[in-house]
């Protein structure tokens, strides 16, 4: 490839670099070495600019793109990439180091390829989801706070039998979305003496052969009506936005648990808060994701008030962290860099089939005039 044809790649965070994630000692050596090698390769075949920091604002991203004029954009979860910004640029592909890609807006012509990093984080997120469920069932957060505040003392002995909680046994778990993560949860919990229901767009018959006791529900209402624990594992898109509505929430059993490690926008969050405030429902919840991240002060104030008025409600709030296992993040960075390298090396549609394009783009590959064609023409 001649110098002149080296495409420009802009990374919206320095976390992706060999100096950061590639040198993070919490990540296994072999993974770090692969990351370093990929950076060497990327440096040879492209012109790179990396944002000096982790969390550029939309404005900072816009200015960088206007100045550098990249053809490929590498971004992260908290980097909002607007359709307008993409349309005005010469970017032909956006790669994200995440599975979800709702932070990148599709353009009207939708001719810019998006890649993501599927197939890595499902085990890690399943473990984390189960940790949240267990922590909620046994009320670990409130108990920790009790000790932390010095409330466990010789004058105030712990009343073991006065503060009972209950384990998984005989509970019904409803999984919304039996994709990669939902399946990992089933694999882990199948033998734990719980009944597992699931809702998905289609019945997973092959998977059911391995786990015959799980039960497919075609109506989401049944999941909400019957489950003691509901865990959400669906992407956020125009069909799933605010899917968990008042009508579903009001079906939840008293003291049931709602867990969300998917995307905050799936739940009609304002309605959830309102129903809790008005005591229209009484449920526990464990949330890793929120409609606006970070969670805004007004929402946090409302949550604190709910907890103050109804201390028995068990809340766990964590900052979108489910995939943050060191090697998982390292492996996702590898896939992310490989996606970019393979895009740069590609010369035709066939070359794109092994790249992790988002499902919609993969399906439409042959039917569109992608911007990447101009890049191939110049090669
Ligand atoms: C994390 O939320 C991801 O989508 O990778």
mmCIF file of N, CA, C and O in Angstrom, residues 228-276:
data_model
loop_
_atom_site.group_PDB
_atom_site.id
_atom_site.type_symbol
_atom_site.label_atom_id
_atom_site.label_comp_id
_atom_site.label_asym_id
_atom_site.label_seq_id
_atom_site.Cartn_x
_atom_site.Cartn_y
_atom_site.Cartn_z
ATOM 1 N N UNK A 228 -39.839 -14.435 39.890
ATOM 2 C CA UNK A 228 -39.368 -13.791 41.127
ATOM 3 C C UNK A 228 -38.158 -12.917 40.823
ATOM 4 O O UNK A 228 -37.862 -11.975 41.545
ATOM 5 N N UNK A 229 -37.448 -13.297 39.751
ATOM 6 C CA UNK A 229 -36.268 -12.527 39.332
ATOM 7 C C UNK A 229 -36.396 -12.348 37.822
ATOM 8 O O UNK A 229 -36.618 -13.329 37.101
ATOM 9 N N UNK A 230 -36.252 -11.111 37.358
ATOM 10 C CA UNK A 230 -36.313 -10.871 35.912
ATOM 11 C C UNK A 230 -34.991 -10.243 35.495
ATOM 12 O O UNK A 230 -34.558 -9.250 36.090
ATOM 13 N N UNK A 231 -34.343 -10.822 34.506
ATOM 14 C CA UNK A 231 -33.055 -10.287 34.076
ATOM 15 C C UNK A 231 -33.117 -9.939 32.585
ATOM 16 O O UNK A 231 -33.534 -10.759 31.762
ATOM 17 N N UNK A 232 -32.696 -8.720 32.251
ATOM 18 C CA UNK A 232 -32.845 -8.216 30.874
ATOM 19 C C UNK A 232 -31.553 -8.394 30.072
ATOM 20 O O UNK A 232 -30.480 -7.979 30.522
ATOM 21 N N UNK A 233 -31.687 -8.978 28.904
ATOM 22 C CA UNK A 233 -30.503 -9.221 28.057
ATOM 23 C C UNK A 233 -30.822 -9.002 26.584
ATOM 24 O O UNK A 233 -30.619 -9.880 25.752
ATOM 25 N N UNK A 234 -31.356 -7.822 26.283
ATOM 26 C CA UNK A 234 -31.703 -7.483 24.903
ATOM 27 C C UNK A 234 -31.004 -6.179 24.530
ATOM 28 O O UNK A 234 -30.693 -5.375 25.397
ATOM 29 N N UNK A 235 -30.762 -5.973 23.232
ATOM 30 C CA UNK A 235 -30.122 -4.707 22.843
ATOM 31 C C UNK A 235 -31.116 -3.552 22.901
ATOM 32 O O UNK A 235 -32.331 -3.771 22.903
ATOM 33 N N UNK A 236 -30.586 -2.352 22.933
ATOM 34 C CA UNK A 236 -31.452 -1.167 22.863
ATOM 35 C C UNK A 236 -31.573 -0.742 21.407
ATOM 36 O O UNK A 236 -30.567 -0.499 20.737
ATOM 37 N N UNK A 237 -32.809 -0.694 20.914
ATOM 38 C CA UNK A 237 -33.048 -0.176 19.564
ATOM 39 C C UNK A 237 -34.463 0.394 19.535
ATOM 40 O O UNK A 237 -35.127 0.453 20.583
ATOM 41 N N UNK A 238 -34.926 0.782 18.362
ATOM 42 C CA UNK A 238 -36.238 1.462 18.333
ATOM 43 C C UNK A 238 -37.377 0.530 18.781
ATOM 44 O O UNK A 238 -38.422 1.001 19.214
ATOM 45 N N UNK A 239 -37.179 -0.787 18.705
ATOM 46 C CA UNK A 239 -38.244 -1.706 19.148
ATOM 47 C C UNK A 239 -38.199 -1.936 20.659
ATOM 48 O O UNK A 239 -39.213 -2.229 21.289
ATOM 49 N N UNK A 240 -36.999 -1.855 21.231
ATOM 50 C CA UNK A 240 -36.886 -2.219 22.656
ATOM 51 C C UNK A 240 -36.857 -1.004 23.580
ATOM 52 O O UNK A 240 -36.901 -1.169 24.789
ATOM 53 N N UNK A 241 -36.774 0.201 23.011
ATOM 54 C CA UNK A 241 -36.725 1.384 23.859
ATOM 55 C C UNK A 241 -38.004 1.475 24.703
ATOM 56 O O UNK A 241 -39.107 1.375 24.189
ATOM 57 N N UNK A 242 -37.818 1.599 26.003
ATOM 58 C CA UNK A 242 -38.928 1.674 26.979
ATOM 59 C C UNK A 242 -39.869 0.473 26.897
ATOM 60 O O UNK A 242 -41.059 0.569 27.226
ATOM 61 N N UNK A 243 -39.342 -0.652 26.425
ATOM 62 C CA UNK A 243 -40.159 -1.870 26.330
ATOM 63 C C UNK A 243 -40.706 -2.258 27.704
ATOM 64 O O UNK A 243 -41.836 -2.741 27.841
ATOM 65 N N UNK A 244 -39.867 -2.067 28.732
ATOM 66 C CA UNK A 244 -40.316 -2.424 30.078
ATOM 67 C C UNK A 244 -41.126 -1.233 30.599
ATOM 68 O O UNK A 244 -40.618 -0.302 31.205
ATOM 69 N N UNK A 245 -42.409 -1.338 30.320
ATOM 70 C CA UNK A 245 -43.341 -0.217 30.484
ATOM 71 C C UNK A 245 -44.145 -0.375 31.776
ATOM 72 O O UNK A 245 -44.048 -1.391 32.466
ATOM 73 N N UNK A 246 -44.979 0.601 32.022
ATOM 74 C CA UNK A 246 -45.874 0.544 33.192
ATOM 75 C C UNK A 246 -46.675 -0.761 33.200
ATOM 76 O O UNK A 246 -46.813 -1.421 34.229
ATOM 77 N N UNK A 247 -47.202 -1.126 32.011
ATOM 78 C CA UNK A 247 -48.058 -2.321 31.934
ATOM 79 C C UNK A 247 -47.332 -3.582 32.370
ATOM 80 O O UNK A 247 -47.921 -4.474 32.968
ATOM 81 N N UNK A 248 -46.039 -3.653 32.032
ATOM 82 C CA UNK A 248 -45.278 -4.846 32.453
ATOM 83 C C UNK A 248 -44.885 -4.737 33.914
ATOM 84 O O UNK A 248 -45.035 -5.686 34.688
ATOM 85 N N UNK A 249 -44.393 -3.557 34.303
ATOM 86 C CA UNK A 249 -43.913 -3.389 35.682
ATOM 87 C C UNK A 249 -45.015 -3.685 36.694
ATOM 88 O O UNK A 249 -44.771 -4.286 37.741
ATOM 89 N N UNK A 250 -46.235 -3.279 36.346
ATOM 90 C CA UNK A 250 -47.305 -3.459 37.332
ATOM 91 C C UNK A 250 -47.671 -4.945 37.535
ATOM 92 O O UNK A 250 -48.333 -5.289 38.503
ATOM 93 N N UNK A 251 -47.193 -5.791 36.620
ATOM 94 C CA UNK A 251 -47.469 -7.221 36.772
ATOM 95 C C UNK A 251 -46.501 -7.904 37.734
ATOM 96 O O UNK A 251 -46.710 -9.036 38.151
ATOM 97 N N UNK A 252 -45.409 -7.205 38.068
ATOM 98 C CA UNK A 252 -44.365 -7.869 38.871
ATOM 99 C C UNK A 252 -44.863 -8.210 40.268
ATOM 100 O O UNK A 252 -45.586 -7.448 40.889
ATOM 101 N N UNK A 253 -44.433 -9.380 40.737
ATOM 102 C CA UNK A 253 -44.812 -9.823 42.083
ATOM 103 C C UNK A 253 -44.196 -8.891 43.123
ATOM 104 O O UNK A 253 -43.107 -8.345 42.888
ATOM 105 N N UNK A 254 -44.842 -8.786 44.257
ATOM 106 C CA UNK A 254 -44.262 -7.991 45.344
ATOM 107 C C UNK A 254 -42.913 -8.609 45.738
ATOM 108 O O UNK A 254 -42.789 -9.836 45.824
ATOM 109 N N UNK A 255 -41.927 -7.757 45.925
ATOM 110 C CA UNK A 255 -40.557 -8.169 46.306
ATOM 111 C C UNK A 255 -39.791 -8.919 45.219
ATOM 112 O O UNK A 255 -38.742 -9.494 45.504
ATOM 113 N N UNK A 256 -40.325 -8.944 44.007
ATOM 114 C CA UNK A 256 -39.554 -9.552 42.901
ATOM 115 C C UNK A 256 -38.352 -8.654 42.609
ATOM 116 O O UNK A 256 -38.291 -7.508 43.070
ATOM 117 N N UNK A 257 -37.416 -9.203 41.864
ATOM 118 C CA UNK A 257 -36.166 -8.478 41.585
ATOM 119 C C UNK A 257 -36.039 -8.225 40.081
ATOM 120 O O UNK A 257 -36.211 -9.150 39.276
ATOM 121 N N UNK A 258 -35.738 -6.993 39.732
ATOM 122 C CA UNK A 258 -35.505 -6.633 38.329
ATOM 123 C C UNK A 258 -34.021 -6.317 38.152
ATOM 124 O O UNK A 258 -33.492 -5.452 38.850
ATOM 125 N N UNK A 259 -33.368 -7.038 37.214
ATOM 126 C CA UNK A 259 -31.933 -6.838 37.010
ATOM 127 C C UNK A 259 -31.712 -6.340 35.586
ATOM 128 O O UNK A 259 -32.238 -6.918 34.630
ATOM 129 N N UNK A 260 -30.939 -5.285 35.447
ATOM 130 C CA UNK A 260 -30.642 -4.787 34.096
ATOM 131 C C UNK A 260 -29.141 -4.587 33.922
ATOM 132 O O UNK A 260 -28.547 -3.685 34.515
ATOM 133 N N UNK A 261 -28.541 -5.462 33.116
ATOM 134 C CA UNK A 261 -27.129 -5.282 32.747
ATOM 135 C C UNK A 261 -27.034 -5.060 31.233
ATOM 136 O O UNK A 261 -25.958 -5.200 30.650
ATOM 137 N N UNK A 262 -28.183 -4.733 30.616
ATOM 138 C CA UNK A 262 -28.203 -4.584 29.146
ATOM 139 C C UNK A 262 -28.026 -3.107 28.771
ATOM 140 O O UNK A 262 -26.887 -2.646 28.608
ATOM 141 N N UNK A 263 -29.120 -2.383 28.657
ATOM 142 C CA UNK A 263 -29.061 -0.949 28.405
ATOM 143 C C UNK A 263 -30.188 -0.279 29.176
ATOM 144 O O UNK A 263 -31.316 -0.789 29.220
ATOM 145 N N UNK A 264 -29.887 0.913 29.749
ATOM 146 C CA UNK A 264 -30.859 1.596 30.589
ATOM 147 C C UNK A 264 -32.140 1.963 29.863
ATOM 148 O O UNK A 264 -33.233 1.903 30.429
ATOM 149 N N UNK A 265 -32.013 2.322 28.587
ATOM 150 C CA UNK A 265 -33.159 2.791 27.818
ATOM 151 C C UNK A 265 -34.236 1.743 27.586
ATOM 152 O O UNK A 265 -35.342 2.066 27.129
ATOM 153 N N UNK A 266 -33.964 0.491 27.919
ATOM 154 C CA UNK A 266 -34.965 -0.569 27.723
ATOM 155 C C UNK A 266 -36.122 -0.412 28.717
ATOM 156 O O UNK A 266 -37.256 -0.761 28.438
ATOM 157 N N UNK A 267 -35.785 0.128 29.907
ATOM 158 C CA UNK A 267 -36.814 0.323 30.935
ATOM 159 C C UNK A 267 -37.347 1.752 30.815
ATOM 160 O O UNK A 267 -36.579 2.686 30.626
ATOM 161 N N UNK A 268 -38.660 1.915 30.944
ATOM 162 C CA UNK A 268 -39.206 3.272 31.050
ATOM 163 C C UNK A 268 -38.889 3.744 32.465
ATOM 164 O O UNK A 268 -39.662 3.542 33.409
ATOM 165 N N UNK A 269 -37.738 4.364 32.598
ATOM 166 C CA UNK A 269 -37.148 4.594 33.919
ATOM 167 C C UNK A 269 -37.952 5.592 34.743
ATOM 168 O O UNK A 269 -38.113 5.430 35.956
ATOM 169 N N UNK A 270 -38.466 6.604 34.065
ATOM 170 C CA UNK A 270 -39.250 7.602 34.773
ATOM 171 C C UNK A 270 -40.499 6.957 35.378
ATOM 172 O O UNK A 270 -40.879 7.232 36.517
ATOM 173 N N UNK A 271 -41.083 6.072 34.590
ATOM 174 C CA UNK A 271 -42.282 5.354 35.067
ATOM 175 C C UNK A 271 -41.906 4.427 36.224
ATOM 176 O O UNK A 271 -42.639 4.337 37.214
ATOM 177 N N UNK A 272 -40.765 3.764 36.111
ATOM 178 C CA UNK A 272 -40.326 2.882 37.205
ATOM 179 C C UNK A 272 -40.211 3.692 38.502
ATOM 180 O O UNK A 272 -40.735 3.286 39.549
ATOM 181 N N UNK A 273 -39.550 4.850 38.411
ATOM 182 C CA UNK A 273 -39.368 5.674 39.608
ATOM 183 C C UNK A 273 -40.722 6.137 40.151
ATOM 184 O O UNK A 273 -40.983 6.065 41.350
ATOM 185 N N UNK A 274 -41.565 6.587 39.231
ATOM 186 C CA UNK A 274 -42.887 7.078 39.650
ATOM 187 C C UNK A 274 -43.678 5.972 40.360
ATOM 188 O O UNK A 274 -44.282 6.198 41.407
ATOM 189 N N UNK A 275 -43.639 4.756 39.806
ATOM 190 C CA UNK A 275 -44.402 3.655 40.409
ATOM 191 C C UNK A 275 -43.849 3.276 41.786
ATOM 192 O O UNK A 275 -44.596 2.908 42.686
ATOM 193 N N UNK A 276 -42.524 3.386 41.930
ATOM 194 C CA UNK A 276 -41.929 3.098 43.240
ATOM 195 C C UNK A 276 -42.298 4.195 44.235
ATOM 196 O O UNK A 276 -42.663 3.913 45.378
#
